[in-house]
Amino acid sequence: MDLEKRPAAPPAEQAAQHPAAPAPQFAPRQPPAQAEGCLVVAIRLPVRIVALVVVVPVRLVWDALVVAGRFLLDTALRPVGRALAWLGRTLVLLPLGALWTYVLAPLGRGLAAAGLFLGKCLFVWPWVGLWRYVVVPVGLGLGWLLHLLLVVPAVALYRYVLTPVGHAIAWVARGIGAGGKALGRGVRWLLRMLFVVPAVALYRYVLTPVGHAIAWVARGIGAGLMWLGAGIVWLLRGIGFVVGTLLRWIFVVPAVAVWRWVLAPIGRGIAVVAREIGDALGHAWRVAGHVSRAVWRFFGQLLRWIFVSPARWVYRSVLTPAGHAVRDLVWRPAADAARAVGRATRQALATARQSVRQARADVRRALFGGARERTPVERVPQARREPDSGRGRTLDPGTTVLTKD
């Protein structure tokens, strides 16, 4: 049992071992093999031994359970499931399908057709007749009446009364609008001279110079404040640099050192141990598979030697010759004798039936006399027959029944 990983053989050695194998055109790039330390090799052997000792019984039990489960599935569960499926299909699905196909579906279609016809008779056709023969004519009559009573007078009122009055009111409104427009122009000029012109002069010659002076003073104050803010920013940057440096040397550098020199080596060691444990479990599981196969094959061969081979020898060497002897010495002579008896019985019965039939014919002949001889029917000569023609059997225009011959 090889408990250590073997390094891959170099290409030249592989070619020497397999000279007939063609060299690959594009060989995949292999990652560089990592050198394993003595700690890894020292951990690997005991871990694999312990894993093999622990895993072999588990693998034996697992293989036994797998074989038992497959045997149970093939011999019990699957036939029972097929039988239950056949029973369910025969006792449930087929009767329900027949009930649905030949009873419920035709009954439902008949009820649907009857309900549809009844619904049309009760709801559709009466309302259609009411709408077509009552509502529509009444509506047309009411519409014509309302047109005569309302629309025609309203159109006449609009055309001959409201339109002339509206035109007169529009002419008066246009005159009033022209006067109001002239008055508005005068009021607008007066308001411009009283308010707009003084306001523009006040903004141009008073407020603008004052605003420029205030803006110049504000720019000076803003420049001073900007320089003051720049000084404060530089001061805060210096304080932040000092505080950051102190925090880095107090917290970050020790944490990095602990991670680099303590936690990372411990983690790599734990990773190596975990990887070796996983490889050992996989290797032990494969080795346990081979051991389990050998053990169960040995038990199978033992059972074959104890039960199957003796039973097969007894069947071939004892039961088969005994059966052949019974068949040749007992069953075949008995069958031949039975067939001969049956054949003789059938012949005797046939002879008896023939004798009874002959006696019955003799009694009938003695009581009622022999059968009359049949007189042969005289055939009509060929010349008396009708001529064979392709037409149907009809009479010529000049031929009658009496003059046919």
Tab-separated table of C-alpha atoms in Angstrom:
chain	number	residue	atom	x	y	z
A	1	MET	CA	0.000	0.000	0.000
A	2	ASP	CA	1.532	3.288	-1.090
A	3	LEU	CA	0.875	5.972	1.520
A	4	GLU	CA	2.965	8.731	-0.063
A	5	LYS	CA	2.280	10.749	-3.159
A	6	ARG	CA	4.555	9.878	-6.040
A	7	PRO	CA	5.846	12.798	-8.112
A	8	ALA	CA	4.975	12.806	-11.781
A	9	ALA	CA	7.580	11.142	-14.006
A	10	PRO	CA	9.465	13.432	-16.397
A	11	PRO	CA	8.484	13.355	-20.103
A	12	ALA	CA	11.668	11.493	-21.164
A	13	GLU	CA	11.049	8.731	-18.618
A	14	GLN	CA	7.398	8.455	-19.662
A	15	ALA	CA	8.457	8.162	-23.311
A	16	ALA	CA	10.931	5.411	-22.365
A	17	GLN	CA	8.197	3.537	-20.477
A	18	HIS	CA	5.648	3.849	-23.310
A	19	PRO	CA	7.559	3.955	-26.615
A	20	ALA	CA	4.477	3.115	-28.750
A	21	ALA	CA	2.333	5.938	-27.450
A	22	PRO	CA	2.374	8.971	-29.786
A	23	ALA	CA	3.641	12.197	-28.305
A	24	PRO	CA	0.895	14.810	-27.772
A	25	GLN	CA	1.055	17.779	-30.048
A	26	PHE	CA	-0.151	20.265	-27.450
A	27	ALA	CA	0.828	19.153	-23.975
A	28	PRO	CA	-1.025	21.039	-21.195
A	29	ARG	CA	1.073	23.137	-18.953
A	30	GLN	CA	1.568	21.480	-15.566
A	31	PRO	CA	1.738	23.717	-12.502
A	32	PRO	CA	5.120	23.623	-10.763
A	33	ALA	CA	5.205	20.958	-8.052
A	34	GLN	CA	5.452	22.436	-4.591
A	35	ALA	CA	8.122	21.041	-2.332
A	36	GLU	CA	6.597	19.315	0.682
A	37	GLY	CA	8.225	19.798	4.051
A	38	CYS	CA	9.067	17.200	6.633
A	39	LEU	CA	6.090	18.280	8.781
A	40	VAL	CA	3.647	17.392	5.993
A	41	VAL	CA	5.277	13.979	5.461
A	42	ALA	CA	5.298	13.326	9.218
A	43	ILE	CA	1.586	14.177	9.515
A	44	ARG	CA	0.493	12.207	6.442
A	45	LEU	CA	1.394	8.634	7.533
A	46	PRO	CA	-0.384	8.491	10.964
A	47	VAL	CA	-3.391	10.398	9.635
A	48	ARG	CA	-3.795	7.941	6.755
A	49	ILE	CA	-3.402	4.915	9.038
A	50	VAL	CA	-6.054	6.228	11.461
A	51	ALA	CA	-8.373	7.148	8.575
A	52	LEU	CA	-7.948	3.669	7.040
A	53	VAL	CA	-8.732	1.950	10.350
A	54	VAL	CA	-11.836	4.119	10.831
A	55	VAL	CA	-13.119	4.071	7.244
A	56	VAL	CA	-12.786	0.342	6.386
A	57	PRO	CA	-15.655	-0.835	8.702
A	58	VAL	CA	-17.810	2.043	7.511
A	59	ARG	CA	-17.159	1.108	3.879
A	60	LEU	CA	-17.939	-2.562	4.550
A	61	VAL	CA	-21.252	-1.655	6.201
A	62	TRP	CA	-22.018	0.834	3.418
A	63	ASP	CA	-21.415	-1.731	0.650
A	64	ALA	CA	-23.549	-4.298	2.503
A	65	LEU	CA	-26.380	-1.777	2.852
A	66	VAL	CA	-26.101	-0.837	-0.841
A	67	VAL	CA	-26.329	-4.482	-1.955
A	68	ALA	CA	-29.225	-5.165	0.432
A	69	GLY	CA	-31.044	-2.056	-0.757
A	70	ARG	CA	-30.599	-2.972	-4.424
A	71	PHE	CA	-31.762	-6.550	-3.751
A	72	LEU	CA	-34.779	-5.264	-1.823
A	73	LEU	CA	-35.558	-2.777	-4.585
A	74	ASP	CA	-35.293	-5.337	-7.378
A	75	THR	CA	-37.069	-8.223	-5.637
A	76	ALA	CA	-39.693	-6.558	-3.439
A	77	LEU	CA	-40.282	-2.849	-3.875
A	78	ARG	CA	-40.294	-2.644	-7.667
A	79	PRO	CA	-42.655	-5.668	-8.225
A	80	VAL	CA	-44.924	-4.444	-5.419
A	81	GLY	CA	-44.954	-0.979	-6.958
A	82	ARG	CA	-45.761	-2.376	-10.394
A	83	ALA	CA	-48.528	-4.551	-8.916
A	84	LEU	CA	-49.983	-1.572	-7.029
A	85	ALA	CA	-49.769	0.540	-10.183
A	86	TRP	CA	-51.561	-2.176	-12.197
A	87	LEU	CA	-54.231	-2.520	-9.490
A	88	GLY	CA	-54.703	1.233	-9.322
A	89	ARG	CA	-54.939	1.479	-13.102
A	90	THR	CA	-57.327	-1.494	-13.309
A	91	LEU	CA	-59.521	-0.735	-10.294
A	92	VAL	CA	-59.492	3.069	-10.293
A	93	LEU	CA	-58.311	4.699	-13.515
A	94	LEU	CA	-60.103	2.451	-16.031
A	95	PRO	CA	-63.499	2.544	-14.206
A	96	LEU	CA	-63.203	6.286	-13.661
A	97	GLY	CA	-62.190	6.803	-17.300
A	98	ALA	CA	-65.087	4.683	-18.531
A	99	LEU	CA	-67.472	6.488	-16.164
A	100	TRP	CA	-66.247	9.855	-17.402
A	101	THR	CA	-66.184	8.871	-21.094
A	102	TYR	CA	-69.465	6.988	-21.360
A	103	VAL	CA	-71.607	8.475	-18.545
A	104	LEU	CA	-70.535	11.844	-17.169
A	105	ALA	CA	-69.288	13.465	-20.389
A	106	PRO	CA	-72.404	12.592	-22.491
A	107	LEU	CA	-74.671	13.533	-19.553
A	108	GLY	CA	-72.812	16.818	-19.096
A	109	ARG	CA	-73.006	17.615	-22.811
A	110	GLY	CA	-76.733	16.821	-22.814
A	111	LEU	CA	-77.331	18.971	-19.721
A	112	ALA	CA	-75.260	21.782	-21.221
A	113	ALA	CA	-77.231	21.638	-24.482
A	114	ALA	CA	-80.554	21.528	-22.594
A	115	GLY	CA	-79.486	24.372	-20.291
A	116	LEU	CA	-78.324	26.460	-23.258
A	117	PHE	CA	-81.589	25.900	-25.092
A	118	LEU	CA	-83.612	26.650	-21.954
A	119	GLY	CA	-81.533	29.775	-21.276
A	120	LYS	CA	-82.120	30.995	-24.833
A	121	CYS	CA	-85.845	30.287	-24.499
A	122	LEU	CA	-86.156	32.065	-21.122
A	123	PHE	CA	-83.709	34.972	-21.413
A	124	VAL	CA	-82.414	35.618	-24.928
A	125	TRP	CA	-85.334	35.212	-27.290
A	126	PRO	CA	-87.933	37.162	-25.185
A	127	TRP	CA	-85.582	40.128	-24.747
A	128	VAL	CA	-84.601	40.044	-28.422
A	129	GLY	CA	-88.262	40.051	-29.445
A	130	LEU	CA	-89.069	42.838	-26.929
A	131	TRP	CA	-86.157	44.947	-28.217
A	132	ARG	CA	-86.865	44.301	-31.909
A	133	TYR	CA	-90.658	44.583	-31.949
A	134	VAL	CA	-91.455	46.914	-29.004
A	135	VAL	CA	-88.537	49.070	-27.837
A	136	VAL	CA	-87.121	49.964	-31.258
A	137	PRO	CA	-90.436	51.048	-32.835
A	138	VAL	CA	-91.444	52.957	-29.660
A	139	GLY	CA	-88.005	54.622	-29.548
A	140	LEU	CA	-88.239	55.643	-33.200
A	141	GLY	CA	-91.686	57.109	-32.648
A	142	LEU	CA	-90.586	59.020	-29.532
A	143	GLY	CA	-87.515	60.293	-31.374
A	144	TRP	CA	-89.621	61.593	-34.265
A	145	LEU	CA	-92.059	63.197	-31.805
A	146	LEU	CA	-89.262	64.863	-29.781
A	147	HIS	CA	-87.706	66.105	-33.014
A	148	LEU	CA	-90.968	67.773	-34.004
A	149	LEU	CA	-91.655	69.179	-30.519
A	150	LEU	CA	-88.144	70.276	-29.430
A	151	VAL	CA	-85.535	70.294	-32.171
A	152	VAL	CA	-87.521	72.121	-34.876
A	153	PRO	CA	-88.679	74.972	-32.517
A	154	ALA	CA	-85.155	75.234	-31.026
A	155	VAL	CA	-83.589	75.557	-34.496
A	156	ALA	CA	-86.131	78.189	-35.525
A	157	LEU	CA	-85.560	80.127	-32.255
A	158	TYR	CA	-81.781	80.030	-32.762
A	159	ARG	CA	-81.933	81.002	-36.420
A	160	TYR	CA	-84.526	83.782	-36.321
A	161	VAL	CA	-84.218	85.187	-32.770
A	162	LEU	CA	-80.936	84.438	-31.026
A	163	THR	CA	-78.658	84.981	-34.066
A	164	PRO	CA	-79.834	88.589	-34.821
A	165	VAL	CA	-79.784	89.483	-31.099
A	166	GLY	CA	-76.240	88.037	-30.793
A	167	HIS	CA	-75.049	90.066	-33.792
A	168	ALA	CA	-76.406	93.288	-32.275
A	169	ILE	CA	-74.799	92.563	-28.906
A	170	ALA	CA	-71.466	91.810	-30.673
A	171	TRP	CA	-71.584	95.177	-32.546
A	172	VAL	CA	-72.222	97.056	-29.270
A	173	ALA	CA	-69.395	95.086	-27.542
A	174	ARG	CA	-66.955	95.965	-30.357
A	175	GLY	CA	-67.738	99.680	-29.928
A	176	ILE	CA	-67.273	99.483	-26.163
A	177	GLY	CA	-63.992	97.532	-26.722
A	178	ALA	CA	-62.587	100.261	-29.022
A	179	GLY	CA	-63.345	102.958	-26.407
A	180	GLY	CA	-61.823	100.863	-23.619
A	181	LYS	CA	-58.671	100.280	-25.715
A	182	ALA	CA	-58.115	104.014	-26.177
A	183	LEU	CA	-58.716	104.633	-22.478
A	184	GLY	CA	-56.249	101.842	-21.561
A	185	ARG	CA	-53.525	103.387	-23.712
A	186	GLY	CA	-53.906	106.686	-21.890
A	187	VAL	CA	-53.858	105.053	-18.472
A	188	ARG	CA	-50.765	102.978	-19.424
A	189	TRP	CA	-48.825	106.143	-20.540
A	190	LEU	CA	-49.784	107.935	-17.350
A	191	LEU	CA	-48.668	104.983	-15.160
A	192	ARG	CA	-45.359	104.747	-17.083
A	193	MET	CA	-44.597	108.407	-16.552
A	194	LEU	CA	-45.584	108.278	-12.855
A	195	PHE	CA	-43.904	104.972	-11.781
A	196	VAL	CA	-41.682	103.258	-14.396
A	197	VAL	CA	-39.490	106.215	-15.461
A	198	PRO	CA	-38.687	107.314	-11.842
A	199	ALA	CA	-37.991	103.670	-10.828
A	200	VAL	CA	-35.555	103.162	-13.754
A	201	ALA	CA	-33.716	106.380	-12.932
A	202	LEU	CA	-33.482	105.412	-9.238
A	203	TYR	CA	-32.051	101.947	-10.146
A	204	ARG	CA	-29.566	103.321	-12.718
A	205	TYR	CA	-28.173	106.370	-10.883
A	206	VAL	CA	-28.579	105.387	-7.197
A	207	LEU	CA	-28.924	101.634	-6.529
A	208	THR	CA	-26.314	100.444	-9.071
A	209	PRO	CA	-23.359	102.516	-7.700
A	210	VAL	CA	-24.309	101.586	-4.120
A	211	GLY	CA	-24.474	97.887	-5.080
A	212	HIS	CA	-21.075	98.027	-6.781
A	213	ALA	CA	-19.547	99.505	-3.610
A	214	ILE	CA	-21.144	96.823	-1.428
A	215	ALA	CA	-19.875	94.074	-3.819
A	216	TRP	CA	-16.292	95.443	-3.664
A	217	VAL	CA	-16.380	95.442	0.156
A	218	ALA	CA	-17.848	91.876	0.156
A	219	ARG	CA	-15.083	90.628	-2.196
A	220	GLY	CA	-12.447	91.976	0.176
A	221	ILE	CA	-14.084	90.326	3.159
A	222	GLY	CA	-14.414	87.050	1.207
A	223	ALA	CA	-10.708	87.045	0.273
A	224	GLY	CA	-9.784	87.494	3.932
A	225	LEU	CA	-12.083	84.688	4.988
A	226	MET	CA	-10.650	82.419	2.261
A	227	TRP	CA	-7.101	82.943	3.475
A	228	LEU	CA	-8.261	82.294	7.036
A	229	GLY	CA	-10.020	79.065	5.932
A	230	ALA	CA	-6.881	77.923	4.082
A	231	GLY	CA	-4.822	78.369	7.223
A	232	ILE	CA	-7.359	76.404	9.271
A	233	VAL	CA	-7.339	73.612	6.650
A	234	TRP	CA	-3.546	73.355	6.713
A	235	LEU	CA	-3.670	73.220	10.518
A	236	LEU	CA	-6.286	70.447	10.458
A	237	ARG	CA	-4.255	68.487	7.868
A	238	GLY	CA	-1.176	68.604	10.115
A	239	ILE	CA	-3.195	67.445	13.114
A	240	GLY	CA	-4.798	64.641	11.049
A	241	PHE	CA	-1.399	63.471	9.743
A	242	VAL	CA	0.014	63.299	13.263
A	243	VAL	CA	-3.059	61.498	14.637
A	244	GLY	CA	-3.123	59.047	11.691
A	245	THR	CA	0.571	58.260	12.135
A	246	LEU	CA	0.049	57.597	15.848
A	247	LEU	CA	-2.971	55.373	15.188
A	248	ARG	CA	-1.086	53.476	12.468
A	249	TRP	CA	1.869	52.720	14.724
A	250	ILE	CA	-0.364	51.941	17.714
A	251	PHE	CA	-3.010	49.694	16.010
A	252	VAL	CA	-2.321	48.890	12.338
A	253	VAL	CA	1.348	47.880	12.495
A	254	PRO	CA	0.856	45.501	15.501
A	255	ALA	CA	-2.249	43.991	13.892
A	256	VAL	CA	-0.382	43.414	10.600
A	257	ALA	CA	2.538	41.861	12.466
A	258	VAL	CA	0.217	39.548	14.419
A	259	TRP	CA	-1.546	38.534	11.193
A	260	ARG	CA	1.690	38.039	9.245
A	261	TRP	CA	3.815	36.284	11.852
A	262	VAL	CA	1.205	34.507	14.041
A	263	LEU	CA	-2.240	33.988	12.472
A	264	ALA	CA	-1.118	33.277	8.891
A	265	PRO	CA	1.377	30.504	9.868
A	266	ILE	CA	-1.224	28.961	12.190
A	267	GLY	CA	-3.849	29.108	9.428
A	268	ARG	CA	-1.465	27.544	6.884
A	269	GLY	CA	-0.701	24.763	9.376
A	270	ILE	CA	-4.414	24.153	9.965
A	271	ALA	CA	-4.983	24.164	6.194
A	272	VAL	CA	-2.189	21.604	5.689
A	273	VAL	CA	-3.630	19.365	8.418
A	274	ALA	CA	-7.165	19.679	7.017
A	275	ARG	CA	-5.954	18.962	3.470
A	276	GLU	CA	-4.004	15.916	4.633
A	277	ILE	CA	-7.023	14.677	6.593
A	278	GLY	CA	-9.214	15.084	3.525
A	279	ASP	CA	-6.678	13.325	1.262
A	280	ALA	CA	-6.291	10.570	3.868
A	281	LEU	CA	-10.061	10.070	4.058
A	282	GLY	CA	-10.335	9.883	0.271
A	283	HIS	CA	-7.401	7.469	0.017
A	284	ALA	CA	-8.791	5.371	2.884
A	285	TRP	CA	-12.237	5.315	1.238
A	286	ARG	CA	-10.762	4.023	-2.012
A	287	VAL	CA	-8.606	1.419	-0.230
A	288	ALA	CA	-11.644	0.430	1.870
A	289	GLY	CA	-13.562	-0.065	-1.378
A	290	HIS	CA	-10.968	-2.557	-2.602
A	291	VAL	CA	-10.910	-4.283	0.808
A	292	SER	CA	-14.728	-4.385	0.905
A	293	ARG	CA	-14.849	-5.839	-2.594
A	294	ALA	CA	-12.348	-8.545	-1.666
A	295	VAL	CA	-14.146	-9.367	1.626
A	296	TRP	CA	-17.614	-9.582	0.071
A	297	ARG	CA	-16.270	-11.562	-2.873
A	298	PHE	CA	-14.746	-14.008	-0.392
A	299	PHE	CA	-18.077	-14.314	1.459
A	300	GLY	CA	-19.902	-14.753	-1.849
A	301	GLN	CA	-17.480	-17.433	-2.968
A	302	LEU	CA	-17.840	-19.115	0.438
A	303	LEU	CA	-21.640	-19.115	0.146
A	304	ARG	CA	-21.335	-20.437	-3.393
A	305	TRP	CA	-19.103	-23.280	-2.181
A	306	ILE	CA	-21.395	-24.067	0.774
A	307	PHE	CA	-24.855	-23.797	-0.849
A	308	VAL	CA	-24.852	-23.132	-4.615
A	309	SER	CA	-22.262	-25.653	-5.767
A	310	PRO	CA	-23.731	-28.571	-3.721
A	311	ALA	CA	-27.243	-27.677	-4.867
A	312	ARG	CA	-26.071	-27.481	-8.487
A	313	TRP	CA	-24.219	-30.825	-8.150
A	314	VAL	CA	-27.299	-32.462	-6.588
A	315	TYR	CA	-29.486	-31.045	-9.403
A	316	ARG	CA	-27.132	-32.139	-12.183
A	317	SER	CA	-25.909	-35.459	-10.760
A	318	VAL	CA	-28.967	-36.746	-8.852
A	319	LEU	CA	-32.208	-35.026	-9.731
A	320	THR	CA	-31.660	-34.717	-13.484
A	321	PRO	CA	-30.787	-38.441	-14.056
A	322	ALA	CA	-33.637	-39.450	-11.728
A	323	GLY	CA	-36.039	-37.233	-13.638
A	324	HIS	CA	-34.819	-38.601	-16.984
A	325	ALA	CA	-35.222	-42.154	-15.673
A	326	VAL	CA	-38.754	-41.435	-14.415
A	327	ARG	CA	-39.583	-39.774	-17.737
A	328	ASP	CA	-38.201	-42.648	-19.853
A	329	LEU	CA	-39.364	-45.568	-17.671
A	330	VAL	CA	-42.686	-44.324	-16.265
A	331	TRP	CA	-44.183	-41.292	-17.971
A	332	ARG	CA	-43.460	-42.123	-21.622
A	333	PRO	CA	-44.744	-45.768	-21.422
A	334	ALA	CA	-47.792	-44.615	-19.484
A	335	ALA	CA	-48.427	-41.856	-22.054
A	336	ASP	CA	-48.002	-44.316	-24.979
A	337	ALA	CA	-50.385	-46.783	-23.303
A	338	ALA	CA	-52.913	-44.005	-22.659
A	339	ARG	CA	-52.685	-42.878	-26.290
A	340	ALA	CA	-53.142	-46.490	-27.525
A	341	VAL	CA	-56.167	-46.973	-25.257
A	342	GLY	CA	-57.663	-43.731	-26.471
A	343	ARG	CA	-57.072	-44.629	-30.096
A	344	ALA	CA	-58.709	-48.078	-29.615
A	345	THR	CA	-61.636	-46.519	-27.783
A	346	ARG	CA	-62.169	-44.003	-30.585
A	347	GLN	CA	-62.102	-46.739	-33.220
A	348	ALA	CA	-64.596	-48.861	-31.208
A	349	LEU	CA	-66.926	-45.897	-30.823
A	350	ALA	CA	-66.702	-45.115	-34.565
A	351	THR	CA	-67.521	-48.751	-35.438
A	352	ALA	CA	-70.478	-48.730	-33.014
A	353	ARG	CA	-71.815	-45.471	-34.484
A	354	GLN	CA	-71.519	-46.887	-38.017
A	355	SER	CA	-73.387	-50.082	-36.974
A	356	VAL	CA	-76.179	-48.104	-35.288
A	357	ARG	CA	-76.491	-45.861	-38.349
A	358	GLN	CA	-76.736	-48.918	-40.669
A	359	ALA	CA	-79.359	-50.606	-38.432
A	360	ARG	CA	-81.446	-47.440	-38.354
A	361	ALA	CA	-81.324	-47.223	-42.186
A	362	ASP	CA	-82.415	-50.871	-42.483
A	363	VAL	CA	-85.377	-50.325	-40.094
A	364	ARG	CA	-86.471	-47.209	-42.018
A	365	ARG	CA	-86.254	-49.086	-45.319
A	366	ALA	CA	-88.300	-52.034	-43.896
A	367	LEU	CA	-91.060	-49.738	-42.502
A	368	PHE	CA	-91.361	-47.027	-45.136
A	369	GLY	CA	-89.870	-48.579	-48.210
A	370	GLY	CA	-86.882	-47.483	-50.230
A	371	ALA	CA	-86.326	-43.954	-51.504
A	372	ARG	CA	-87.815	-43.001	-54.878
A	373	GLU	CA	-85.524	-42.649	-57.792
A	374	ARG	CA	-85.118	-39.108	-59.038
A	375	THR	CA	-86.108	-38.392	-62.645
A	376	PRO	CA	-83.532	-36.301	-64.472
A	377	VAL	CA	-84.835	-32.999	-65.860
A	378	GLU	CA	-84.974	-32.795	-69.615
A	379	ARG	CA	-82.763	-30.036	-70.883
A	380	VAL	CA	-84.014	-27.512	-73.448
A	381	PRO	CA	-82.258	-27.800	-76.818
A	382	GLN	CA	-79.813	-25.088	-77.690
A	383	ALA	CA	-81.893	-23.950	-80.648
A	384	ARG	CA	-84.976	-23.230	-78.446
A	385	ARG	CA	-83.049	-20.803	-76.225
A	386	GLU	CA	-82.893	-17.092	-76.748
A	387	PRO	CA	-79.950	-15.776	-78.687
A	388	ASP	CA	-77.115	-14.506	-76.540
A	389	SER	CA	-76.581	-10.810	-77.213
A	390	GLY	CA	-75.008	-7.957	-75.403
A	391	ARG	CA	-78.342	-6.164	-74.940
A	392	GLY	CA	-80.864	-6.785	-72.177
A	393	ARG	CA	-83.764	-9.240	-72.426
A	394	THR	CA	-86.284	-7.124	-74.384
A	395	LEU	CA	-88.749	-7.691	-77.257
A	396	ASP	CA	-88.423	-6.146	-80.702
A	397	PRO	CA	-91.075	-3.601	-81.740
A	398	GLY	CA	-92.615	-6.117	-84.140
A	399	THR	CA	-92.514	-9.072	-81.746
A	400	THR	CA	-95.200	-10.050	-79.258
A	401	VAL	CA	-95.433	-12.738	-76.639
A	402	LEU	CA	-97.417	-15.012	-78.919
A	403	THR	CA	-95.040	-14.597	-81.893
A	404	LYS	CA	-91.771	-14.720	-79.935
A	405	ASP	CA	-90.698	-18.134	-81.237
